[in-house]
Short mmCIF file of C-alpha atoms in Angstrom, two decimals:
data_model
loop_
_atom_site.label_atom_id
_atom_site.label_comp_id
_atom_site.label_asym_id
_atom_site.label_seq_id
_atom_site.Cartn_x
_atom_site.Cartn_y
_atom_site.Cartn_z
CA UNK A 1 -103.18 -3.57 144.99
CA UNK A 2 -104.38 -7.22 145.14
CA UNK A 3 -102.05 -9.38 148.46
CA UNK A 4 -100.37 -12.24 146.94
CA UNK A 5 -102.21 -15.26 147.58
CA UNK A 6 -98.71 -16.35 149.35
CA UNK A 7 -99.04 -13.88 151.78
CA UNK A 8 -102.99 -15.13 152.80
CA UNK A 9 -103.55 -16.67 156.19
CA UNK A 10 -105.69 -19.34 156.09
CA UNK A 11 -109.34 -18.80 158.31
CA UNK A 12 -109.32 -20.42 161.78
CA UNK A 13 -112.68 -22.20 162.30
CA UNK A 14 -114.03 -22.46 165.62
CA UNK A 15 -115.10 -26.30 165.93
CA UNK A 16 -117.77 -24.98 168.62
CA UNK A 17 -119.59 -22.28 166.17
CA UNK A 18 -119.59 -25.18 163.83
CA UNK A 19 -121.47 -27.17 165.87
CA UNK A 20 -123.67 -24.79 166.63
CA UNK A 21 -124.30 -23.57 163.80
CA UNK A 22 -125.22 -27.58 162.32
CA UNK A 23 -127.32 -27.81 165.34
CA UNK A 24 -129.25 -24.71 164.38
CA UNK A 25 -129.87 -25.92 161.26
CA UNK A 26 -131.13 -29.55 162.27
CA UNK A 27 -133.33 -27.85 164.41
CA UNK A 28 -134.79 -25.80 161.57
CA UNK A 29 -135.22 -28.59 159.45
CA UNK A 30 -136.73 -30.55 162.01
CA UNK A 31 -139.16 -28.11 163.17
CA UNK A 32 -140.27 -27.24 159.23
CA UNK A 33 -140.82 -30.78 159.19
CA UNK A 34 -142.86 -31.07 161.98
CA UNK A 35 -145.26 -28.17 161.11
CA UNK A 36 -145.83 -29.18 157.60
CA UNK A 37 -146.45 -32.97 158.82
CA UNK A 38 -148.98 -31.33 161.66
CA UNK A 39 -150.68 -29.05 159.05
CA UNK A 40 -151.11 -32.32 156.60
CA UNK A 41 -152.39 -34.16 159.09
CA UNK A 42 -154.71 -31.50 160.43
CA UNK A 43 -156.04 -30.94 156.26
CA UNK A 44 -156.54 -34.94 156.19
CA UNK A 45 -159.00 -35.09 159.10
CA UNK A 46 -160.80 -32.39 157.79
CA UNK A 47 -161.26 -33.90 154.34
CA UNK A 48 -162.12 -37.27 156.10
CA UNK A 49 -164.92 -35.43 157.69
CA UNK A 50 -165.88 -33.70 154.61
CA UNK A 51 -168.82 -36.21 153.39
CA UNK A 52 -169.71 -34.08 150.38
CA UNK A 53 -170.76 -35.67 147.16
CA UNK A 54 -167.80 -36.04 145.29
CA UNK A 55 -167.14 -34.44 141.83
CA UNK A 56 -165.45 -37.09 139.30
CA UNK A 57 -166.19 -35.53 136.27
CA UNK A 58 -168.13 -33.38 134.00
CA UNK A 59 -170.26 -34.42 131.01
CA UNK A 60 -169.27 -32.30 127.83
CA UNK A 61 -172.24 -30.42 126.83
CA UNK A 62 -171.25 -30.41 123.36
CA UNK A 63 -171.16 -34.45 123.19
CA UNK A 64 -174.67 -35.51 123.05
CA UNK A 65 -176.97 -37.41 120.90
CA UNK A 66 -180.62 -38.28 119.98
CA UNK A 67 -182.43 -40.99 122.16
CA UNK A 68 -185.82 -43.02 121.11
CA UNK A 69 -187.79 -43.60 124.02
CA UNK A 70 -189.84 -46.24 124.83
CA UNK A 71 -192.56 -45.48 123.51
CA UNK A 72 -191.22 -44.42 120.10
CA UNK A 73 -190.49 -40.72 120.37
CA UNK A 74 -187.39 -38.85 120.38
CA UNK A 75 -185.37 -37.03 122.84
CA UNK A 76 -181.77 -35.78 123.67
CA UNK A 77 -179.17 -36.64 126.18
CA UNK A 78 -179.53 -32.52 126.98
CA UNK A 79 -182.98 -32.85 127.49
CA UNK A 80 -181.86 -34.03 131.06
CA UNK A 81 -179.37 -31.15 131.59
CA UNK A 82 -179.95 -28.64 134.42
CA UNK A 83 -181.83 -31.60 136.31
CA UNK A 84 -180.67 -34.72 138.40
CA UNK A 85 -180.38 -38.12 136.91
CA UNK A 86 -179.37 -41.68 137.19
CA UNK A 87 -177.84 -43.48 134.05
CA UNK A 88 -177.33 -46.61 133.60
CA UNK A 89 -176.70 -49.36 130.74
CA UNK A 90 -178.94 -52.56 130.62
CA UNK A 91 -180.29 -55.30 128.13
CA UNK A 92 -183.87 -56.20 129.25
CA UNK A 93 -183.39 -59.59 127.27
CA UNK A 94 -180.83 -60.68 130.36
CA UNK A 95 -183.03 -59.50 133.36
CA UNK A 96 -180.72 -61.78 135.27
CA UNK A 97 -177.76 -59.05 134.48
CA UNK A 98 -179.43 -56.21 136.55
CA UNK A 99 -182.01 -57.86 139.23
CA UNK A 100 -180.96 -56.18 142.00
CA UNK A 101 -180.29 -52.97 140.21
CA UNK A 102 -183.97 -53.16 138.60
CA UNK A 103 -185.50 -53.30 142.40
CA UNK A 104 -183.20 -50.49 143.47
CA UNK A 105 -184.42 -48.31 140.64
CA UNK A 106 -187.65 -48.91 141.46
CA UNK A 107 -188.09 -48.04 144.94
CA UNK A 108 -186.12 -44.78 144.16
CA UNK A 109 -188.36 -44.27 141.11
CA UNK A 110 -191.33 -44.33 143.96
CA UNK A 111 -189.26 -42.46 146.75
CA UNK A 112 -189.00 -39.27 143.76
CA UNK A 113 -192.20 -39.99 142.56
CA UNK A 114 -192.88 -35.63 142.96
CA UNK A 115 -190.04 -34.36 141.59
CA UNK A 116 -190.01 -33.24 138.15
CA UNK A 117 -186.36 -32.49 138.42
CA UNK A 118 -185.60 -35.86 138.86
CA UNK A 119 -184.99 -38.83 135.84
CA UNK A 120 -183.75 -42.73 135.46
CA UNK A 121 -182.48 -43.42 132.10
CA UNK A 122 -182.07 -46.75 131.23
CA UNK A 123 -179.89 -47.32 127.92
CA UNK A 124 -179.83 -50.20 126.19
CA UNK A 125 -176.46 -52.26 125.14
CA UNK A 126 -178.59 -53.93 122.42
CA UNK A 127 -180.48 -51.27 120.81
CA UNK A 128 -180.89 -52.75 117.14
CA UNK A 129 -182.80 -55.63 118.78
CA UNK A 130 -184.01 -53.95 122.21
CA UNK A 131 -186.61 -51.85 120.41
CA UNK A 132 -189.16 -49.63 121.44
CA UNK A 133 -191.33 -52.23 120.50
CA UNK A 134 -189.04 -54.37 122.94
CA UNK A 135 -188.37 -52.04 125.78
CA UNK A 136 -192.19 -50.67 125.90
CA UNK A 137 -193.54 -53.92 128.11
CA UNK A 138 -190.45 -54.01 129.94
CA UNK A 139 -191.24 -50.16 131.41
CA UNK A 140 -194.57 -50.59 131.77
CA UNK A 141 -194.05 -54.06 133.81
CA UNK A 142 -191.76 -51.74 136.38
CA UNK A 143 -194.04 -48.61 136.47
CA UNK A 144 -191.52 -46.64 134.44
CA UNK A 145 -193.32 -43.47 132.66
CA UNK A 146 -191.94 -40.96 130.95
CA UNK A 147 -190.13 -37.98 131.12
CA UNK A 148 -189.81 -39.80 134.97
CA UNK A 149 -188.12 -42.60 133.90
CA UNK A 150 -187.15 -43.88 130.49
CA UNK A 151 -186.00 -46.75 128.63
CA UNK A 152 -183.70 -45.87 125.31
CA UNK A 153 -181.88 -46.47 122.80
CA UNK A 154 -179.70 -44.83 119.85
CA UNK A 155 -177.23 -46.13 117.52
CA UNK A 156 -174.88 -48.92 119.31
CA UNK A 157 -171.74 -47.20 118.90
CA UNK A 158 -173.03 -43.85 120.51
CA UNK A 159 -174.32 -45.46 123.19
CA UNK A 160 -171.54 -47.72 123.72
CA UNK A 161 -169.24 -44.69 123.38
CA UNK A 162 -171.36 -42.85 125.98
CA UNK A 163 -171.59 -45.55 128.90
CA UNK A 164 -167.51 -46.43 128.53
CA UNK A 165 -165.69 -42.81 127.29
CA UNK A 166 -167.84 -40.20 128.99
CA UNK A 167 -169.39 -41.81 132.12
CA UNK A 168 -166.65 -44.04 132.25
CA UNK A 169 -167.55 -47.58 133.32
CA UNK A 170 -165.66 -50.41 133.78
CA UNK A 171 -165.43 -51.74 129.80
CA UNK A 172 -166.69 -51.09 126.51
CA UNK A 173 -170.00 -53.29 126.20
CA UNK A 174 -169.15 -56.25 123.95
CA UNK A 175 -171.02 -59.77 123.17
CA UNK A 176 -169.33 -62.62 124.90
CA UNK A 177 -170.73 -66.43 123.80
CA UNK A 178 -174.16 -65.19 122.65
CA UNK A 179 -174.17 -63.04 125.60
CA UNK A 180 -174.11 -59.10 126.02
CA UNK A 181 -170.95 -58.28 128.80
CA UNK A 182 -171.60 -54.49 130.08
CA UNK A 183 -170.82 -52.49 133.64
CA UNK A 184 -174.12 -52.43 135.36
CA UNK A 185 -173.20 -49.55 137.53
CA UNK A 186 -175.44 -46.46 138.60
CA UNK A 187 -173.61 -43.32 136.99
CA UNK A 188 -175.49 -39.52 139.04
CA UNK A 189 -175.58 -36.89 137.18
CA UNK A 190 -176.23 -33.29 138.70
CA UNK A 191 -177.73 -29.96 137.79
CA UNK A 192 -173.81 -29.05 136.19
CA UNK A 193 -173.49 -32.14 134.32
CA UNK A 194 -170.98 -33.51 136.72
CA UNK A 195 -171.11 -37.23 137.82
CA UNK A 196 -171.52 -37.67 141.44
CA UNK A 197 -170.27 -40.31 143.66
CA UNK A 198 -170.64 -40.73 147.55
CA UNK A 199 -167.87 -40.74 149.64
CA UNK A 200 -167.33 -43.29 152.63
CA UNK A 201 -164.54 -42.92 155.15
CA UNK A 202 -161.77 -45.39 155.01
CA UNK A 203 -159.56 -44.34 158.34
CA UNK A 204 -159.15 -41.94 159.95
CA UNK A 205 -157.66 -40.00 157.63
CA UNK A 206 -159.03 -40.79 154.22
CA UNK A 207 -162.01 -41.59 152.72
CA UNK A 208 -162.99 -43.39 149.17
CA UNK A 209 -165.60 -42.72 146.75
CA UNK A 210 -168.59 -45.20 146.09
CA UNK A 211 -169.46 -47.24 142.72
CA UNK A 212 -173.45 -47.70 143.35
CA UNK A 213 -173.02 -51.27 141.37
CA UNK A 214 -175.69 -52.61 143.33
CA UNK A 215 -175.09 -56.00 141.58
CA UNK A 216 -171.73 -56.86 142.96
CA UNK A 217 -172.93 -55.80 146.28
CA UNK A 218 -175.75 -58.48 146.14
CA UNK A 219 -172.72 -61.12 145.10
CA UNK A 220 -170.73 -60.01 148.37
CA UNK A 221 -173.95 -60.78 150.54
CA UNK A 222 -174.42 -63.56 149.02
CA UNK A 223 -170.83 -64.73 149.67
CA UNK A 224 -171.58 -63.19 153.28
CA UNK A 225 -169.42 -60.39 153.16
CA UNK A 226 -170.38 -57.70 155.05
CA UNK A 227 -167.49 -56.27 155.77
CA UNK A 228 -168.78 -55.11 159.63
CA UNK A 229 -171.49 -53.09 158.05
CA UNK A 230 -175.13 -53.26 160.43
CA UNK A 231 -177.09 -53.37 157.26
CA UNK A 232 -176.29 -55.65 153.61
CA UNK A 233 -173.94 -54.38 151.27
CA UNK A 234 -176.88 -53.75 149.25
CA UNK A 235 -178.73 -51.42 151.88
CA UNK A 236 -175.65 -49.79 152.86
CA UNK A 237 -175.65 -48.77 149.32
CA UNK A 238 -178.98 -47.67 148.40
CA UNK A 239 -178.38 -45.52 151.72
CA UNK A 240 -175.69 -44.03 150.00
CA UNK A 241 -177.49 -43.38 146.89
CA UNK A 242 -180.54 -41.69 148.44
CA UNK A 243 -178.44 -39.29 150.53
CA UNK A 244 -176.52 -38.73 147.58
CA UNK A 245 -179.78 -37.74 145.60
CA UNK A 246 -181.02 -35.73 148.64
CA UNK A 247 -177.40 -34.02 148.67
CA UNK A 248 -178.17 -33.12 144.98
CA UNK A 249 -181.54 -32.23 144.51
CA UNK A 250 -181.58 -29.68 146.77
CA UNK A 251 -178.59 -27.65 145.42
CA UNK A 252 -179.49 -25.28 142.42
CA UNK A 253 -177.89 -24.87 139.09
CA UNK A 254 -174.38 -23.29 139.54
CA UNK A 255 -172.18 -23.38 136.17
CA UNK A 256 -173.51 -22.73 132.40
#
């Protein structure tokens, strides 16, 4: 039989267990807090020390197309897969666009001279008038042979499609007064179809990874912005980018 809730006594609390108790449980809270902050902070400065090529992406294998070299015959974007490779968009008919890039390319084109695992691909934004019969002198004035290091072209959508949707640069190229507007940046490619980027440490406990567009850092030194580096912006870079080759070329294939 069930007390009548008149007959209840209400439950004495102890102010002092109270208090307790809320201290105990500030405490908890406070040490939880202080062990997951530690254990953060601990994972941060090991990733800051972690200078590992960093994996932005991965190329669909399935999304490729046909290429026409520069000297008239045909290849495939998966002719390069399984190997490392530098990609990059350019229009040889504004040599003023990629300058420093071209010089970069070819003292890497020289430092890889031996490996046959190892290509430059050079794509043109203008590839209805940058024809083999346009891009042929152009490669043979900077030593470029193939399957080492190629000049191509394909239809301009495809190729358009390729340097802004699936290495994703900076814009879609377009014309702009007469003149072609395009992202001159280095995209690496490795053995897995994954682009590659360097990474850099920013503090202590993060670090950033590296666009190798060599021809904004040739604008900062010329606007004398070395941001504390020894060496120019430019040579800081092409640092990067050889270590990150060296990083890449001597790991094997590891995913179908």
């Amino acid at each position: 039989m069930r007390t009548p809730a008149a007959n209840l006594e209400p439950v004495e609390r102890d102010p002092r267990k109270l208090r307790k108790t809320a201290l105990w449980l500030v405490g908890i809270m406070v040490f939880s807090g202080v062990t997951v902050l530690a254990s953060y902070l601990k994972w941060a400065e090991r990733k800051a020390d972690d200078d590992r090529p960093a994996i932005v992406w991965r190329l669909d294998a399935k999304r490729e197309f046909g290429l026409v070299r520069h000297d008239g015959s045909g290849a495939k974007i998966s002719d390069l897969f399984g190997d490392v490779w530098i990609v990059c968009g350019v229009s040889v008919s504004q040599p003023e666009n990629w300058e420093t890039t071209r010089e970069v390319l070819k003292r890497i084109n020289a430092r890889y001279a031996d490996r046959e695992d190892f290509h430059i691909l050079c794509l043109t934004v203008d590839p209805e008038k940058e024809t083999a019969e346009v891009l042929a002198p152009v490669a043979a004035g900077l030593g470029a042979e193939i399957p080492k290091w190629v000049f191509a072209g394909a239809g301009e959508e495809f190729v358009h499609k390729f340097l802004k949707n699936t290495l994703k640069l900076g814009m879609m190229p377009h014309r702009k007064d007469g003149k072609w507007i395009y992202d001159p940046a280095l995209v690496v490619i490795d053995r897995d179809r994954h682009v590659r980027q360097a990474t850099v440490k920013r503090n202590k406990y993060a670090r950033a990874n590296v666009r190798f567009d060599f021809e904004e850092a040739a604008r900062w030194d010329a606007e004398g912005r070395t941001e504390g580096l020894e060496k120019s912006n430019v040579e800081t870079l092409e640092e990067l980018l050889v270590k990150l080759l060296d990083d890449l070329l001597a790991q094997p294939v590891t995913e179908s």
